[in-house]
CSV table of C-alpha atoms in Angstrom, one decimal:
chain,number,residue,atom,x,y,z
A,1,LYS,CA,165.0,121.2,44.2
A,2,LYS,CA,162.8,119.5,46.8
A,3,LYS,CA,164.2,118.7,50.1
A,4,LYS,CA,164.0,115.1,50.9
A,5,ARG,CA,162.1,114.4,54.1
A,6,SER,CA,163.3,111.9,56.6
A,7,HIS,CA,161.1,109.0,57.8
A,8,LYS,CA,160.4,110.9,61.0
A,9,GLU,CA,159.0,113.9,59.2
A,10,TYR,CA,156.8,111.6,57.1
A,11,PHE,CA,155.5,110.1,60.3
A,12,LEU,CA,154.8,113.5,62.0
A,13,LEU,CA,153.3,115.2,58.9
A,14,PRO,CA,149.6,114.0,59.5
A,15,ILE,CA,149.8,115.0,63.1
A,16,ARG,CA,151.1,118.5,62.2
A,17,ARG,CA,148.3,118.9,59.7
A,18,ARG,CA,145.7,118.0,62.3
A,19,LEU,CA,147.2,120.6,64.7
A,20,ASN,CA,147.6,123.2,62.0
A,21,PRO,CA,144.8,123.2,59.4
A,22,GLU,CA,146.7,125.7,57.3
A,23,MET,CA,149.1,123.0,56.3
A,24,ALA,CA,146.3,120.9,54.8
A,25,PRO,CA,146.0,120.9,51.0
A,26,PRO,CA,143.4,123.3,49.4
A,27,VAL,CA,141.5,120.3,48.0
A,28,THR,CA,141.0,118.9,51.5
A,29,LYS,CA,139.5,122.2,52.7
A,30,ARG,CA,137.1,122.3,49.8
A,31,TRP,CA,135.9,118.8,50.4
A,32,CYS,CA,135.3,119.6,54.1
A,33,CYS,CA,133.2,122.6,53.1
A,34,VAL,CA,131.2,120.5,50.7
A,35,LEU,CA,130.5,117.8,53.3
A,36,ILE,CA,129.4,120.4,55.8
A,37,LEU,CA,126.9,121.9,53.3
A,38,ILE,CA,125.6,118.4,52.4
A,39,PHE,CA,125.1,117.6,56.1
A,40,LEU,CA,123.2,120.9,56.7
A,41,SER,CA,121.0,120.3,53.7
A,42,LEU,CA,120.1,116.8,54.8
A,43,PHE,CA,119.4,117.4,58.5
A,44,VAL,CA,118.4,121.1,58.8
A,45,GLN,CA,115.0,122.0,57.6
A,46,SER,CA,113.4,125.5,57.4
A,47,SER,CA,111.8,126.9,60.5
A,48,THR,CA,108.3,126.5,59.3
A,49,ALA,CA,108.7,123.1,57.4
A,50,ILE,CA,108.7,121.2,60.7
A,51,TYR,CA,105.2,122.4,61.5
A,52,CYS,CA,103.0,121.9,58.4
A,53,GLY,CA,105.5,120.7,55.8
A,54,ALA,CA,106.0,122.9,52.8
A,55,GLU,CA,102.6,124.6,53.3
A,56,ASP,CA,101.4,127.4,55.6
A,57,CYS,CA,99.3,126.3,58.6
A,58,TYR,CA,97.1,129.4,58.3
A,59,ALA,CA,96.6,128.8,54.5
A,60,LEU,CA,95.6,125.2,55.1
A,61,LEU,CA,92.8,126.3,57.4
A,62,GLY,CA,91.9,129.3,55.2
A,63,VAL,CA,92.3,131.9,57.9
A,64,ALA,CA,94.5,135.0,58.3
A,65,GLN,CA,97.5,135.0,60.7
A,66,ASP,CA,95.6,137.4,63.1
A,67,ALA,CA,92.5,135.2,63.3
A,68,ASN,CA,91.2,134.5,66.7
A,69,ALA,CA,90.7,131.0,68.2
A,70,SER,CA,87.0,130.8,67.4
A,71,ASP,CA,87.6,131.6,63.7
A,72,ILE,CA,90.3,128.9,63.6
A,73,LYS,CA,88.0,126.4,65.2
A,74,ARG,CA,85.1,127.2,63.0
A,75,SER,CA,87.2,126.9,59.8
A,76,TYR,CA,88.6,123.6,61.0
A,77,TYR,CA,85.2,122.0,61.6
A,78,LYS,CA,84.0,123.2,58.2
A,79,LEU,CA,87.0,121.8,56.4
A,80,SER,CA,87.1,118.6,58.4
A,81,LEU,CA,83.5,117.8,57.5
A,82,GLN,CA,84.3,118.5,53.9
A,83,HIS,CA,87.4,116.4,53.6
A,84,HIS,CA,86.8,113.7,56.2
A,85,PRO,CA,87.4,110.2,54.8
A,86,ASP,CA,83.8,109.1,55.7
A,87,LYS,CA,82.4,112.1,53.7
A,88,ASN,CA,84.9,112.2,50.9
A,89,PRO,CA,86.5,108.9,49.6
A,90,ASP,CA,89.0,110.8,47.4
A,91,PRO,CA,92.6,109.8,48.5
A,92,GLU,CA,93.8,113.3,47.9
A,93,SER,CA,91.1,114.6,50.2
A,94,LYS,CA,92.2,112.2,52.9
A,95,LYS,CA,95.8,113.6,52.7
A,96,LEU,CA,94.4,117.1,52.9
A,97,PHE,CA,92.4,116.1,55.9
A,98,VAL,CA,95.5,115.0,57.7
A,99,LYS,CA,97.3,118.3,56.9
A,100,ILE,CA,94.3,120.3,58.1
A,101,ALA,CA,94.2,118.3,61.4
A,102,THR,CA,97.9,118.9,61.9
A,103,ALA,CA,97.5,122.6,61.2
A,104,TYR,CA,94.6,122.8,63.7
A,105,GLU,CA,96.7,121.0,66.4
A,106,ILE,CA,99.4,123.6,66.0
A,107,LEU,CA,97.2,126.7,65.9
A,108,LYS,CA,94.7,125.7,68.6
A,109,ASP,CA,97.3,125.8,71.3
A,110,ASN,CA,98.5,129.3,72.3
A,111,GLU,CA,102.1,128.1,73.0
A,112,THR,CA,102.7,126.2,69.7
A,113,ARG,CA,100.9,129.0,67.7
A,114,ALA,CA,103.2,131.6,69.3
A,115,GLN,CA,106.2,129.5,68.4
A,116,TYR,CA,105.0,129.1,64.8
A,117,ASP,CA,104.4,132.8,64.5
A,118,TYR,CA,107.9,133.4,65.8
A,119,ALA,CA,109.3,130.9,63.2
A,120,ILE,CA,107.5,132.8,60.4
A,121,GLU,CA,109.0,136.1,61.5
A,122,HIS,CA,112.5,134.8,62.2
A,123,PRO,CA,113.2,132.1,59.7
A,124,GLU,CA,116.9,132.5,60.1
A,125,GLU,CA,116.9,131.1,63.6
A,126,VAL,CA,116.6,127.5,62.4
A,127,PHE,CA,118.1,125.7,65.4
A,128,TYR,CA,116.2,127.7,68.0
A,129,ASN,CA,112.9,127.2,66.3
A,130,THR,CA,113.5,123.5,65.8
A,131,ALA,CA,114.4,123.0,69.4
A,132,GLN,CA,111.2,124.9,70.5
A,133,TYR,CA,109.0,122.8,68.3
A,134,TYR,CA,110.3,119.4,69.6
A,135,ARG,CA,110.3,120.7,73.2
A,136,ALA,CA,106.6,121.6,72.8
A,137,LYS,CA,105.7,118.3,70.9
A,138,TYR,CA,107.6,115.8,73.0
A,139,GLY,CA,108.2,117.6,76.3
A,140,HIS,CA,106.0,116.9,79.3
A,141,LYS,CA,102.7,118.7,79.4
A,142,SER,CA,102.1,118.5,83.2
A,143,ASP,CA,102.6,121.3,85.5
A,144,PRO,CA,105.7,120.7,87.6
A,145,ARG,CA,103.9,121.8,90.7
A,146,ALA,CA,101.1,119.3,90.2
A,147,VAL,CA,103.7,116.6,89.6
A,148,LEU,CA,105.4,117.5,92.9
A,149,VAL,CA,102.2,117.5,94.8
A,150,GLY,CA,101.2,114.1,93.4
A,151,LEU,CA,104.6,112.7,94.2
A,152,LEU,CA,104.4,113.9,97.8
A,153,VAL,CA,100.9,112.4,98.2
A,154,VAL,CA,102.0,109.0,96.9
A,155,LEU,CA,105.2,109.0,99.0
A,156,SER,CA,103.3,110.1,102.1
A,157,ALA,CA,100.7,107.3,101.5
A,158,PHE,CA,103.4,104.6,101.2
A,159,GLN,CA,105.2,106.1,104.2
A,160,TYR,CA,102.0,106.0,106.4
A,161,LEU,CA,101.1,102.4,105.3
A,162,ASN,CA,104.7,101.3,106.0
A,163,ASN,CA,104.6,102.9,109.5
A,164,VAL,CA,101.3,101.3,110.3
A,165,ALA,CA,102.5,97.8,109.2
A,166,ARG,CA,105.7,98.2,111.3
A,167,TYR,CA,103.8,99.4,114.3
A,168,ASN,CA,101.3,96.6,114.2
A,169,GLU,CA,104.0,94.0,113.7
A,170,ALA,CA,106.0,95.4,116.7
A,171,ILE,CA,102.8,95.4,118.9
A,172,ALA,CA,102.1,91.8,117.9
A,173,THR,CA,105.6,90.8,118.8
A,174,VAL,CA,105.5,92.5,122.2
A,175,LYS,CA,102.2,90.9,123.1
A,176,ARG,CA,103.7,87.5,122.7
A,177,THR,CA,106.5,88.1,125.2
A,178,PRO,CA,106.2,86.8,128.9
A,179,ALA,CA,106.8,90.3,130.3
A,180,TYR,CA,103.8,91.7,128.5
A,181,LYS,CA,101.6,88.8,129.6
A,182,ASN,CA,102.7,89.3,133.2
A,183,LYS,CA,102.0,93.0,133.1
A,184,LEU,CA,98.6,92.3,131.5
A,185,LYS,CA,97.7,89.7,134.2
A,186,ALA,CA,98.7,92.1,137.0
A,187,LEU,CA,96.5,94.8,135.5
A,188,GLU,CA,93.7,92.4,135.2
A,189,LEU,CA,94.0,91.4,138.9
A,190,GLU,CA,94.1,95.0,139.9
A,191,ARG,CA,90.9,95.7,137.9
A,192,THR,CA,89.0,92.7,139.2
A,193,GLY,CA,90.2,93.1,142.8
A,194,GLY,CA,92.2,89.8,142.7
A,195,VAL,CA,89.2,87.7,141.7
A,196,THR,CA,89.2,85.8,138.4
A,197,ASN,CA,86.1,84.7,136.6
A,198,ARG,CA,85.8,80.9,136.2
A,199,LYS,CA,82.3,80.7,134.8
A,200,LYS,CA,81.4,79.1,131.5
A,201,GLY,CA,82.3,81.3,128.6
A,202,SER,CA,84.9,83.1,130.7
A,203,LYS,CA,87.4,82.8,127.9
A,204,GLN,CA,85.4,85.2,125.7
A,205,ILE,CA,84.9,87.6,128.6
A,206,ASP,CA,88.7,87.4,129.4
A,207,LYS,CA,89.5,88.0,125.8
A,208,LYS,CA,87.3,91.1,125.7
A,209,LEU,CA,88.8,92.3,129.0
A,210,GLN,CA,92.3,91.7,127.7
A,211,GLU,CA,91.6,93.9,124.7
A,212,GLU,CA,90.4,96.6,127.0
A,213,LEU,CA,93.4,96.3,129.2
A,214,SER,CA,95.9,96.2,126.3
A,215,ASN,CA,94.5,99.5,125.2
A,216,GLU,CA,95.3,100.9,128.6
A,217,LEU,CA,98.9,99.8,128.5
A,218,ASP,CA,101.3,102.4,127.1
A,219,LEU,CA,103.6,100.5,124.8
A,220,GLN,CA,106.6,102.5,123.8
A,221,ILE,CA,108.5,100.5,121.2
A,222,LYS,CA,111.8,102.0,120.0
A,223,GLY,CA,112.1,102.1,116.2
A,224,ALA,CA,108.3,101.5,115.7
A,225,GLU,CA,106.5,104.5,117.2
A,226,LYS,CA,102.8,104.9,116.7
A,227,PRO,CA,102.1,106.4,113.2
A,228,SER,CA,101.4,110.1,113.2
A,229,VAL,CA,100.2,112.4,110.3
A,230,TRP,CA,102.7,115.1,111.4
A,231,ASP,CA,105.6,112.8,110.6
A,232,LEU,CA,104.6,112.3,106.9
A,233,LEU,CA,106.9,113.7,104.2
A,234,GLY,CA,104.1,115.7,102.6
A,235,VAL,CA,103.1,117.4,105.8
A,236,ARG,CA,106.7,118.2,106.7
A,237,PHE,CA,107.2,119.7,103.2
A,238,ILE,CA,104.1,121.9,103.7
A,239,LEU,CA,105.2,123.0,107.1
A,240,LEU,CA,108.8,123.6,106.0
A,241,PRO,CA,108.5,127.4,105.9
A,242,TYR,CA,107.0,127.4,109.4
A,243,THR,CA,109.8,125.0,110.6
A,244,ILE,CA,112.5,127.3,109.2
A,245,ILE,CA,111.0,130.4,110.8
A,246,LYS,CA,110.6,128.6,114.1
A,247,LEU,CA,114.2,127.4,113.9
A,248,LEU,CA,115.5,130.9,113.1
A,249,VAL,CA,113.5,132.4,116.0
A,250,TRP,CA,114.8,129.7,118.4
A,251,TYR,CA,118.4,130.3,117.3
A,252,GLY,CA,118.0,134.1,117.6
A,253,SER,CA,116.6,133.8,121.1
A,254,TRP,CA,119.5,131.4,122.0
A,255,VAL,CA,122.1,133.9,120.8
A,256,TRP,CA,120.4,136.7,122.7
A,257,ARG,CA,120.1,134.9,126.0
A,258,TYR,CA,123.4,133.0,126.2
A,259,LYS,CA,125.8,134.8,123.9
A,260,VAL,CA,124.8,138.4,124.4
A,261,LYS,CA,123.2,138.5,127.9
A,262,LYS,CA,125.4,135.7,129.2
A,263,ALA,CA,122.5,134.2,131.1
A,264,PRO,CA,122.9,130.7,132.7
A,265,TYR,CA,121.5,127.8,130.8
A,266,SER,CA,118.0,126.6,131.7
A,267,TRP,CA,117.5,122.9,132.6
A,268,GLU,CA,115.9,122.1,129.2
A,269,ASP,CA,118.7,123.9,127.3
A,270,ALA,CA,121.5,122.3,129.4
A,271,SER,CA,119.9,118.9,128.8
A,272,TYR,CA,119.9,119.6,125.1
A,273,LEU,CA,123.6,120.6,125.1
A,274,THR,CA,124.5,117.5,127.1
A,275,ARG,CA,122.6,115.2,124.8
A,276,ARG,CA,124.1,116.8,121.8
A,277,SER,CA,127.6,116.5,123.2
A,278,LEU,CA,127.2,112.8,124.0
A,279,SER,CA,125.4,112.2,120.6
A,280,VAL,CA,122.5,110.5,122.4
A,281,PRO,CA,119.2,110.2,120.5
A,282,ALA,CA,116.2,112.0,121.9
A,283,ASP,CA,114.3,108.8,122.7
A,284,ALA,CA,117.3,107.3,124.5
A,285,TRP,CA,117.7,110.5,126.6
A,286,THR,CA,114.0,110.4,127.5
A,287,ASN,CA,114.3,106.9,128.8
A,288,LEU,CA,117.2,107.8,131.2
A,289,ASP,CA,116.3,108.2,134.8
A,290,GLU,CA,116.2,111.7,136.3
A,291,TYR,CA,119.1,111.1,138.6
A,292,ARG,CA,121.3,110.0,135.7
A,293,LYS,CA,120.2,113.1,133.6
A,294,GLU,CA,120.9,115.5,136.5
A,295,ASP,CA,124.4,114.0,137.0
A,296,LEU,CA,125.3,114.4,133.4
A,297,VAL,CA,124.0,117.9,133.2
A,298,GLN,CA,125.9,119.0,136.3
A,299,LYS,CA,129.2,117.8,134.6
A,300,ARG,CA,128.7,120.5,131.9
A,301,LEU,CA,129.8,118.2,129.2
A,302,TRP,CA,129.1,120.8,126.5
A,303,GLU,CA,132.5,122.3,127.4
A,304,LYS,CA,135.3,120.5,125.6
A,305,GLN,CA,137.6,120.0,128.6
A,306,ASN,CA,134.8,118.5,130.7
A,307,LEU,CA,133.8,116.2,127.9
A,308,GLU,CA,137.3,114.9,127.4
A,309,ASN,CA,137.7,114.3,131.2
A,310,TYR,CA,134.4,112.4,131.2
A,311,PHE,CA,135.5,110.2,128.4
A,312,ALA,CA,138.8,109.6,130.1
A,313,GLU,CA,137.0,108.5,133.3
A,314,MET,CA,134.8,106.2,131.3
A,315,ARG,CA,137.8,104.5,129.7
A,316,LYS,CA,139.5,104.1,133.1
A,317,GLU,CA,136.3,102.6,134.6
A,318,SER,CA,136.1,100.2,131.6
A,319,LYS,CA,139.7,99.0,132.1
A,320,ARG,CA,139.2,98.6,135.8
A,321,ARG,CA,136.1,96.3,135.3
A,322,ARG,CA,138.1,94.1,132.9
């Protein structure tokens, strides 16, 4: 006598069958196997069918599997002249010409030919051979190294043009400021000995003189430095091994001098430690006066306690000024 199931058991039965396939009826298992076989028969072809269809690529060209490249090329030209649509109007000949061209495209390339030979010898590796075929057919053909070099060249060109445009714009902005005009006028008076030219056409002469004088003025504009080839991305990438070696040598000498030999810091290295401790950019540190630099270096701010005391003094000074 069958045991009557409760409503809860009827509700949980499909979930249990999903979790435990052994509880599924035998009919369901058979249907699953049939569906899997149908799926495989529809979507999985033989290893060689994806190349030249049901025919053999070597047989289409009339050559043996160990034929060399020249024999394959000679046979292809002979058959193409025979079955070309311009030479032979037969529709079957046109279809054969397409198959011959496909076979030649596969066998003329060493990579695809090697993959085809492997598929002939290992027909059981259907998925691997199919993946190799589509990778060779639809994958990129360019050398990754050439792509990388081309990308670096393009990016470097855009970077240089952008830097030139920014620099020219910054120079033009500075030349419109009163400070620049006063500096240019002072330099002009210094060059001419305090005598200005008031003759006819002096505007052209002054303009030429201003161009010469403006070239003499050293304009250092923060954020728009003069473009340099050494700052380009491509050049930096080429010099990357040299930069890494130089950095390792510098770090090794630093450890040897200041960690092992316990030597006192030089002025350049002490300035570097001070600038790094204060998180000051290199160009901002360069623009500081020497007295200010010397004062900061003497405080030995690379030591944690000295840096905390310096910041505390700065906060007190700020509150006092308020």
